[in-house]
Amino acid sequence: MLNTSTITEQVASHLREALSQGRWKGLMPGRDRLIAELGANGRTIEKALGMLEQEGLLKSQGAGRRRRIMASQKDAPAMRVTLILYERDDALNRYISELRRKLQASGHELLFAPKSLAELKHDPERVARMVSENPSGAWIIQSGSRPVLEWFAKSSIPCFSLFGRMQGLDIAGTGPDKLPALREAIQSLADKGHRRFVFLTREERRKPSLGMVERVFLDELEKRGISTGPYNLPDWMETGEGLRDCLDSLFHVSPPSALLIDDWILLLAVQNFIAREKTSAMKQVALICTDFHPSFNWCSPGIAHIHWDHKPMVRRIVRWTGNIARGKDDRKQGLTVAKFIGG
C-alpha cells in the first residue's frame, strides 16, 4: 500500500510539472497514451489524474472522455502563503515539508510566521498584531485554539485551519476524523476491564470550553456508567515540571488504569516518567496516543495510537491555495479517515 501510494504521488508530480510547463492545452492525453509514456499501470494513472482533479487542474467530462485542462500552473497567479506553526519544531514534521514542496511545485510560496502559536500564548490579539505586521496572500493556522480561529473566521483574510478547533466556524480546514477511532479505543479498553480513564490534553483543547474530542471522551465514559470529573480530564501547567506534578498527583491517590495522551511529544514525556518511577501501578497502565508519529512504526511492542494519512490533507491545502489564487471563496471543511491501531 505504501509503495503504490508513492508511485501515484510520483506520477501526479510528473503530470503536474508537465501542466505547469504548458506541455498540453485543452484536453489531457488519454489513459493509454499516459500508460505508454510513463510505464505505470492504468490504476496508478487514474489515481494520479484523480488527484489533479481534486486540485482543480483537471475536470472530468465523463467515462471514456479525456479530461479538460482547467488551467496550467502558469495561468494561476502565484500565492504567498504564511503558515503559523503550533510550535517551532513542527516545521520539521514530514507533512509540513511535503506541503511546502507541493505548494512550490504548484508555483506558490510557503513561509513560516515569525512566531508560533505557543510563543503567542494562543492570544488572538497577539496573532492579529503579527498578521498585520506580516502581510500575506493567505494564512494557514496549525492546531489553532478556538479564540484564534474565531478571530480569523471573522476577518476578511483568506485562511485555512490545519487541525485545530474549527467546527462550526466559517473557515476552510482539514484534519483527521478521530471520533470513531476514539470510541473504538475506549471500547477496547473497557472490554479489558479498564474503569479509571484519564485523558491528557493541551490547554487549548480544554479552554475556554471542551473540544469535540474531549466531550466525546467524557460522553463515552458516562455511557459505560463511569462518573466523570476533573480526574478524567485534568488541568495541568504545560511545562515539564507541570506534567510531572500532574502525573505524580494522578498516580498518588487513584492511579489510572488507562491513560490517553493527545500529543506524541507528551507521550514520550509520560513514557520517560513511567520508566523512571517504575511503580507497580505505572507498569500496568495502558497508554494510547490520539496523535501519530512515524517513529511509532519502529516501536516493538507497538504503541497504541490513532493513525491517519496526511497526504489527503496536503492535497486539500494545495487545492485551496489554488482556489484562493484564482479568486474563489473556498471555505469548505473536510476530514480524513482515522483509525485506531492497537498496541
CSV table of C-alpha atoms in Angstrom, one decimal:
chain,number,residue,atom,x,y,z
A,1,MET,CA,0.0,0.0,0.0
A,2,LEU,CA,2.8,2.4,0.9
A,3,ASN,CA,4.7,1.7,-2.4
A,4,THR,CA,1.6,2.1,-4.5
A,5,SER,CA,0.8,5.5,-2.9
A,6,THR,CA,4.4,6.6,-3.5
A,7,ILE,CA,4.3,5.7,-7.2
A,8,THR,CA,1.0,7.5,-7.6
A,9,GLU,CA,2.4,10.6,-6.0
A,10,GLN,CA,5.4,10.5,-8.4
A,11,VAL,CA,3.1,10.1,-11.4
A,12,ALA,CA,0.9,13.0,-10.2
A,13,SER,CA,4.0,15.2,-9.6
A,14,HIS,CA,5.3,14.4,-13.2
A,15,LEU,CA,1.9,15.3,-14.7
A,16,ARG,CA,1.6,18.4,-12.6
A,17,GLU,CA,5.0,19.6,-13.7
A,18,ALA,CA,4.1,18.9,-17.4
A,19,LEU,CA,1.0,21.0,-16.9
A,20,SER,CA,3.0,23.8,-15.3
A,21,GLN,CA,5.2,23.9,-18.4
A,22,GLY,CA,2.2,24.2,-20.7
A,23,ARG,CA,3.0,20.9,-22.4
A,24,TRP,CA,-0.7,20.1,-23.1
A,25,LYS,CA,-3.5,22.5,-23.8
A,26,GLY,CA,-7.3,22.0,-23.9
A,27,LEU,CA,-7.6,18.3,-23.2
A,28,MET,CA,-5.4,15.9,-21.2
A,29,PRO,CA,-3.9,12.9,-23.1
A,30,GLY,CA,-5.9,9.7,-22.7
A,31,ARG,CA,-5.0,7.0,-20.2
A,32,ASP,CA,-3.5,4.6,-22.8
A,33,ARG,CA,-1.1,7.3,-24.0
A,34,LEU,CA,0.0,8.1,-20.5
A,35,ILE,CA,0.5,4.4,-19.7
A,36,ALA,CA,2.8,4.1,-22.7
A,37,GLU,CA,4.7,7.2,-21.9
A,38,LEU,CA,5.2,6.7,-18.1
A,39,GLY,CA,5.3,2.9,-17.9
A,40,ALA,CA,2.8,2.9,-15.0
A,41,ASN,CA,-0.3,0.8,-14.8
A,42,GLY,CA,-3.8,2.1,-15.5
A,43,ARG,CA,-4.9,2.1,-11.9
A,44,THR,CA,-2.0,4.3,-10.9
A,45,ILE,CA,-2.6,6.7,-13.8
A,46,GLU,CA,-6.3,7.0,-12.9
A,47,LYS,CA,-5.4,7.7,-9.2
A,48,ALA,CA,-2.9,10.3,-10.2
A,49,LEU,CA,-5.3,12.0,-12.6
A,50,GLY,CA,-7.9,12.0,-9.8
A,51,MET,CA,-5.5,13.8,-7.6
A,52,LEU,CA,-5.1,16.5,-10.2
A,53,GLU,CA,-8.9,16.8,-10.5
A,54,GLN,CA,-9.1,17.3,-6.7
A,55,GLU,CA,-6.5,20.1,-7.1
A,56,GLY,CA,-8.7,21.8,-9.7
A,57,LEU,CA,-6.2,21.3,-12.5
A,58,LEU,CA,-8.3,18.9,-14.5
A,59,LYS,CA,-12.1,18.4,-14.9
A,60,SER,CA,-13.7,15.1,-15.7
A,61,GLN,CA,-16.0,15.0,-18.7
A,62,GLY,CA,-17.5,11.6,-18.0
A,63,ALA,CA,-16.5,8.0,-18.6
A,64,GLY,CA,-14.4,7.4,-21.7
A,65,ARG,CA,-13.8,11.1,-22.4
A,66,ARG,CA,-10.5,12.9,-21.9
A,67,ARG,CA,-10.2,15.3,-19.0
A,68,ARG,CA,-10.3,19.0,-19.7
A,69,ILE,CA,-7.3,21.1,-18.5
A,70,MET,CA,-8.7,23.8,-16.4
A,71,ALA,CA,-5.6,25.9,-16.0
A,72,SER,CA,-1.9,25.4,-16.2
A,73,GLN,CA,0.2,26.5,-13.2
A,74,LYS,CA,1.4,29.4,-15.4
A,75,ASP,CA,-2.2,30.5,-15.7
A,76,ALA,CA,-2.7,30.6,-11.9
A,77,PRO,CA,-1.4,33.6,-10.0
A,78,ALA,CA,1.4,32.8,-7.6
A,79,MET,CA,0.3,33.0,-4.0
A,80,ARG,CA,2.4,33.8,-0.9
A,81,VAL,CA,1.0,31.6,1.9
A,82,THR,CA,2.2,32.0,5.5
A,83,LEU,CA,1.9,29.1,8.0
A,84,ILE,CA,1.5,29.8,11.7
A,85,LEU,CA,3.0,26.8,13.4
A,86,TYR,CA,1.7,25.4,16.7
A,87,GLU,CA,5.3,25.1,17.9
A,88,ARG,CA,8.5,26.0,16.1
A,89,ASP,CA,9.7,22.3,16.0
A,90,ASP,CA,6.6,21.4,13.9
A,91,ALA,CA,8.5,22.8,10.9
A,92,LEU,CA,10.4,19.5,10.9
A,93,ASN,CA,7.2,17.4,10.6
A,94,ARG,CA,7.0,15.3,7.5
A,95,TYR,CA,3.7,16.6,6.3
A,96,ILE,CA,4.9,20.2,6.6
A,97,SER,CA,7.9,19.5,4.4
A,98,GLU,CA,5.6,17.8,1.9
A,99,LEU,CA,3.2,20.7,2.0
A,100,ARG,CA,6.0,23.2,1.2
A,101,ARG,CA,7.2,21.0,-1.7
A,102,LYS,CA,3.7,20.6,-3.2
A,103,LEU,CA,2.9,24.3,-3.0
A,104,GLN,CA,6.3,25.2,-4.6
A,105,ALA,CA,5.6,22.7,-7.4
A,106,SER,CA,2.2,24.5,-7.9
A,107,GLY,CA,4.0,27.8,-8.2
A,108,HIS,CA,3.3,29.1,-4.8
A,109,GLU,CA,5.5,30.1,-1.8
A,110,LEU,CA,5.1,28.9,1.8
A,111,LEU,CA,6.6,31.0,4.6
A,112,PHE,CA,6.6,30.4,8.3
A,113,ALA,CA,5.2,33.1,10.5
A,114,PRO,CA,7.8,34.9,12.8
A,115,LYS,CA,6.2,33.4,15.9
A,116,SER,CA,4.4,30.2,16.7
A,117,LEU,CA,1.0,29.9,18.4
A,118,ALA,CA,2.8,28.7,21.5
A,119,GLU,CA,5.1,31.7,21.6
A,120,LEU,CA,2.0,34.0,21.1
A,121,LYS,CA,0.2,32.2,24.0
A,122,HIS,CA,-2.7,31.4,21.6
A,123,ASP,CA,-3.7,35.1,22.2
A,124,PRO,CA,-5.9,36.4,19.3
A,125,GLU,CA,-4.7,40.0,19.9
A,126,ARG,CA,-1.1,38.9,19.5
A,127,VAL,CA,-1.9,36.9,16.5
A,128,ALA,CA,-3.8,39.8,14.9
A,129,ARG,CA,-0.8,42.1,15.5
A,130,MET,CA,1.6,39.6,13.9
A,131,VAL,CA,-0.7,39.1,10.9
A,132,SER,CA,-1.0,42.9,10.3
A,133,GLU,CA,2.8,43.3,10.5
A,134,ASN,CA,3.5,40.5,8.1
A,135,PRO,CA,1.2,40.8,5.0
A,136,SER,CA,0.5,37.6,3.1
A,137,GLY,CA,-1.9,36.4,0.4
A,138,ALA,CA,-3.3,33.7,2.7
A,139,TRP,CA,-2.7,32.1,6.1
A,140,ILE,CA,-2.6,28.5,7.3
A,141,ILE,CA,-3.1,28.0,11.1
A,142,GLN,CA,-1.8,24.7,12.5
A,143,SER,CA,-3.8,23.4,15.5
A,144,GLY,CA,-5.4,26.8,16.3
A,145,SER,CA,-7.2,27.3,19.5
A,146,ARG,CA,-10.9,28.3,19.4
A,147,PRO,CA,-10.4,32.0,20.1
A,148,VAL,CA,-7.6,32.3,17.4
A,149,LEU,CA,-9.7,30.6,14.8
A,150,GLU,CA,-12.7,32.7,15.7
A,151,TRP,CA,-10.7,35.8,15.1
A,152,PHE,CA,-9.6,34.5,11.6
A,153,ALA,CA,-13.2,33.5,10.8
A,154,LYS,CA,-14.4,37.0,11.5
A,155,SER,CA,-11.7,38.6,9.5
A,156,SER,CA,-11.6,39.0,5.7
A,157,ILE,CA,-8.2,37.3,5.4
A,158,PRO,CA,-8.2,34.0,3.4
A,159,CYS,CA,-7.3,31.4,6.0
A,160,PHE,CA,-7.2,27.6,6.4
A,161,SER,CA,-7.3,25.6,9.6
A,162,LEU,CA,-4.9,22.6,9.6
A,163,PHE,CA,-6.2,20.6,12.6
A,164,GLY,CA,-7.5,22.9,15.3
A,165,ARG,CA,-10.9,23.7,16.8
A,166,MET,CA,-12.6,24.8,13.5
A,167,GLN,CA,-16.0,23.0,13.9
A,168,GLY,CA,-18.9,25.4,13.3
A,169,LEU,CA,-16.7,28.2,12.1
A,170,ASP,CA,-16.9,29.8,8.6
A,171,ILE,CA,-13.3,28.8,7.8
A,172,ALA,CA,-11.7,26.3,5.4
A,173,GLY,CA,-10.0,23.4,7.1
A,174,THR,CA,-9.0,19.8,7.3
A,175,GLY,CA,-7.8,17.2,9.8
A,176,PRO,CA,-8.4,13.7,10.9
A,177,ASP,CA,-11.8,12.5,12.0
A,178,LYS,CA,-10.7,11.0,15.3
A,179,LEU,CA,-14.1,10.4,16.9
A,180,PRO,CA,-14.9,6.9,15.5
A,181,ALA,CA,-11.3,5.8,16.3
A,182,LEU,CA,-11.5,7.3,19.8
A,183,ARG,CA,-14.8,5.4,20.5
A,184,GLU,CA,-13.1,2.2,19.3
A,185,ALA,CA,-10.1,2.8,21.6
A,186,ILE,CA,-12.3,3.3,24.7
A,187,GLN,CA,-14.4,0.3,23.8
A,188,SER,CA,-11.2,-1.8,23.5
A,189,LEU,CA,-10.1,-0.7,26.9
A,190,ALA,CA,-13.5,-1.1,28.5
A,191,ASP,CA,-13.7,-4.7,27.2
A,192,LYS,CA,-10.4,-5.4,29.0
A,193,GLY,CA,-11.9,-4.2,32.3
A,194,HIS,CA,-10.5,-0.6,32.5
A,195,ARG,CA,-12.5,1.8,34.5
A,196,ARG,CA,-10.1,4.6,35.6
A,197,PHE,CA,-9.6,6.6,32.4
A,198,VAL,CA,-7.5,9.8,32.2
A,199,PHE,CA,-7.1,12.0,29.1
A,200,LEU,CA,-4.1,14.4,29.0
A,201,THR,CA,-4.8,17.2,26.5
A,202,ARG,CA,-3.3,20.6,25.8
A,203,GLU,CA,-4.9,23.6,27.4
A,204,GLU,CA,-6.4,25.0,24.2
A,205,ARG,CA,-8.3,21.7,23.9
A,206,ARG,CA,-9.9,22.2,27.3
A,207,LYS,CA,-10.4,26.0,27.4
A,208,PRO,CA,-12.5,28.2,27.1
A,209,SER,CA,-14.7,25.1,26.6
A,210,LEU,CA,-14.0,21.5,25.8
A,211,GLY,CA,-13.2,20.5,22.3
A,212,MET,CA,-15.3,17.9,20.4
A,213,VAL,CA,-12.8,15.0,21.0
A,214,GLU,CA,-12.7,15.8,24.8
A,215,ARG,CA,-16.5,15.9,25.0
A,216,VAL,CA,-16.9,12.6,23.2
A,217,PHE,CA,-14.3,11.1,25.6
A,218,LEU,CA,-16.4,12.0,28.6
A,219,ASP,CA,-19.6,11.0,27.0
A,220,GLU,CA,-18.3,7.6,26.2
A,221,LEU,CA,-17.3,7.1,29.8
A,222,GLU,CA,-20.7,8.2,31.0
A,223,LYS,CA,-22.4,5.7,28.6
A,224,ARG,CA,-20.4,3.0,30.4
A,225,GLY,CA,-21.6,4.1,33.9
A,226,ILE,CA,-18.3,5.8,34.7
A,227,SER,CA,-18.8,9.1,36.6
A,228,THR,CA,-16.6,11.8,35.1
A,229,GLY,CA,-14.9,14.9,36.6
A,230,PRO,CA,-11.6,16.8,36.7
A,231,TYR,CA,-9.8,13.5,37.4
A,232,ASN,CA,-10.6,12.2,33.9
A,233,LEU,CA,-9.5,15.4,32.1
A,234,PRO,CA,-7.1,17.2,34.4
A,235,ASP,CA,-5.8,20.7,34.2
A,236,TRP,CA,-2.0,20.9,34.3
A,237,MET,CA,0.7,23.5,33.7
A,238,GLU,CA,2.3,22.9,30.2
A,239,THR,CA,5.9,22.6,31.3
A,240,GLY,CA,8.0,19.5,32.0
A,241,GLU,CA,7.6,20.2,35.8
A,242,GLY,CA,3.9,20.8,35.4
A,243,LEU,CA,3.4,17.4,33.6
A,244,ARG,CA,5.4,15.6,36.3
A,245,ASP,CA,3.3,17.2,39.0
A,246,CYS,CA,0.1,16.1,37.3
A,247,LEU,CA,1.3,12.6,36.9
A,248,ASP,CA,2.5,12.4,40.5
A,249,SER,CA,-0.9,13.5,41.7
A,250,LEU,CA,-2.8,11.1,39.4
A,251,PHE,CA,-0.8,8.0,40.5
A,252,HIS,CA,-0.5,9.0,44.2
A,253,VAL,CA,-4.2,8.8,45.0
A,254,SER,CA,-6.2,6.8,42.4
A,255,PRO,CA,-3.8,5.5,39.7
A,256,PRO,CA,-5.4,5.5,36.2
A,257,SER,CA,-5.5,2.1,34.5
A,258,ALA,CA,-5.8,3.8,31.1
A,259,LEU,CA,-4.0,6.9,30.1
A,260,LEU,CA,-4.9,8.6,26.8
A,261,ILE,CA,-2.5,11.3,25.5
A,262,ASP,CA,-3.3,13.8,22.7
A,263,ASP,CA,0.3,14.6,21.6
A,264,TRP,CA,3.1,12.3,20.6
A,265,ILE,CA,5.6,14.6,22.4
A,266,LEU,CA,3.7,14.3,25.6
A,267,LEU,CA,3.7,10.5,25.1
A,268,LEU,CA,7.5,10.5,25.1
A,269,ALA,CA,7.5,12.5,28.4
A,270,VAL,CA,4.9,10.2,30.0
A,271,GLN,CA,6.9,7.1,29.0
A,272,ASN,CA,10.0,8.7,30.5
A,273,PHE,CA,8.2,9.4,33.7
A,274,ILE,CA,6.9,5.8,34.0
A,275,ALA,CA,10.2,4.3,33.1
A,276,ARG,CA,11.9,6.3,35.9
A,277,GLU,CA,9.3,5.7,38.6
A,278,LYS,CA,8.6,2.1,37.8
A,279,THR,CA,5.8,1.6,40.4
A,280,SER,CA,3.5,-1.4,40.1
A,281,ALA,CA,0.6,0.8,39.1
A,282,MET,CA,2.6,2.5,36.4
A,283,LYS,CA,3.8,-0.8,34.9
A,284,GLN,CA,0.1,-1.8,34.4
A,285,VAL,CA,-1.3,1.4,32.9
A,286,ALA,CA,-2.4,1.2,29.3
A,287,LEU,CA,-1.2,4.1,27.1
A,288,ILE,CA,-2.9,5.3,24.0
A,289,CYS,CA,-1.8,8.3,21.9
A,290,THR,CA,-4.5,10.0,20.0
A,291,ASP,CA,-1.8,11.6,17.8
A,292,PHE,CA,0.5,9.8,15.4
A,293,HIS,CA,4.2,10.0,14.6
A,294,PRO,CA,6.2,7.9,12.0
A,295,SER,CA,8.6,6.8,14.8
A,296,PHE,CA,5.7,4.6,16.2
A,297,ASN,CA,6.4,2.2,13.3
A,298,TRP,CA,9.8,1.4,14.8
A,299,CYS,CA,8.5,0.5,18.3
A,300,SER,CA,8.2,-3.0,19.5
A,301,PRO,CA,5.8,-3.7,21.1
A,302,GLY,CA,3.8,-1.2,19.2
A,303,ILE,CA,2.3,1.9,20.6
A,304,ALA,CA,-1.5,2.1,20.6
A,305,HIS,CA,-2.5,5.2,18.7
A,306,ILE,CA,-4.9,6.8,16.3
A,307,HIS,CA,-3.5,6.8,12.8
A,308,TRP,CA,-4.3,8.8,9.6
A,309,ASP,CA,-2.8,9.5,6.2
A,310,HIS,CA,-1.5,13.1,5.9
A,311,LYS,CA,-1.5,13.1,2.1
A,312,PRO,CA,-5.2,13.9,1.5
A,313,MET,CA,-4.8,16.9,3.9
A,314,VAL,CA,-1.8,18.2,2.0
A,315,ARG,CA,-3.7,17.9,-1.3
A,316,ARG,CA,-6.6,19.7,0.1
A,317,ILE,CA,-4.4,22.7,1.2
A,318,VAL,CA,-2.8,22.8,-2.2
A,319,ARG,CA,-6.2,22.8,-3.9
A,320,TRP,CA,-7.5,25.5,-1.5
A,321,THR,CA,-4.4,27.7,-2.3
A,322,GLY,CA,-5.1,27.4,-6.0
A,323,ASN,CA,-8.7,28.3,-5.5
A,324,ILE,CA,-7.8,31.4,-3.4
A,325,ALA,CA,-5.2,32.4,-6.0
A,326,ARG,CA,-7.9,32.3,-8.7
A,327,GLY,CA,-10.3,34.4,-6.6
A,328,LYS,CA,-12.6,31.6,-5.5
A,329,ASP,CA,-14.1,31.8,-2.0
A,330,ASP,CA,-13.3,28.4,-0.6
A,331,ARG,CA,-14.4,27.8,3.0
A,332,LYS,CA,-15.1,24.1,2.9
A,333,GLN,CA,-14.1,21.8,5.8
A,334,GLY,CA,-13.3,18.2,5.2
A,335,LEU,CA,-11.9,15.5,7.5
A,336,THR,CA,-9.8,12.5,6.5
A,337,VAL,CA,-10.4,9.0,7.9
A,338,ALA,CA,-8.5,8.0,11.1
A,339,LYS,CA,-8.3,4.5,12.6
A,340,PHE,CA,-7.4,3.0,16.0
A,341,ILE,CA,-4.2,1.0,15.9
A,342,GLY,CA,-3.9,-1.3,19.0
A,343,GLY,CA,-0.6,-1.7,20.8
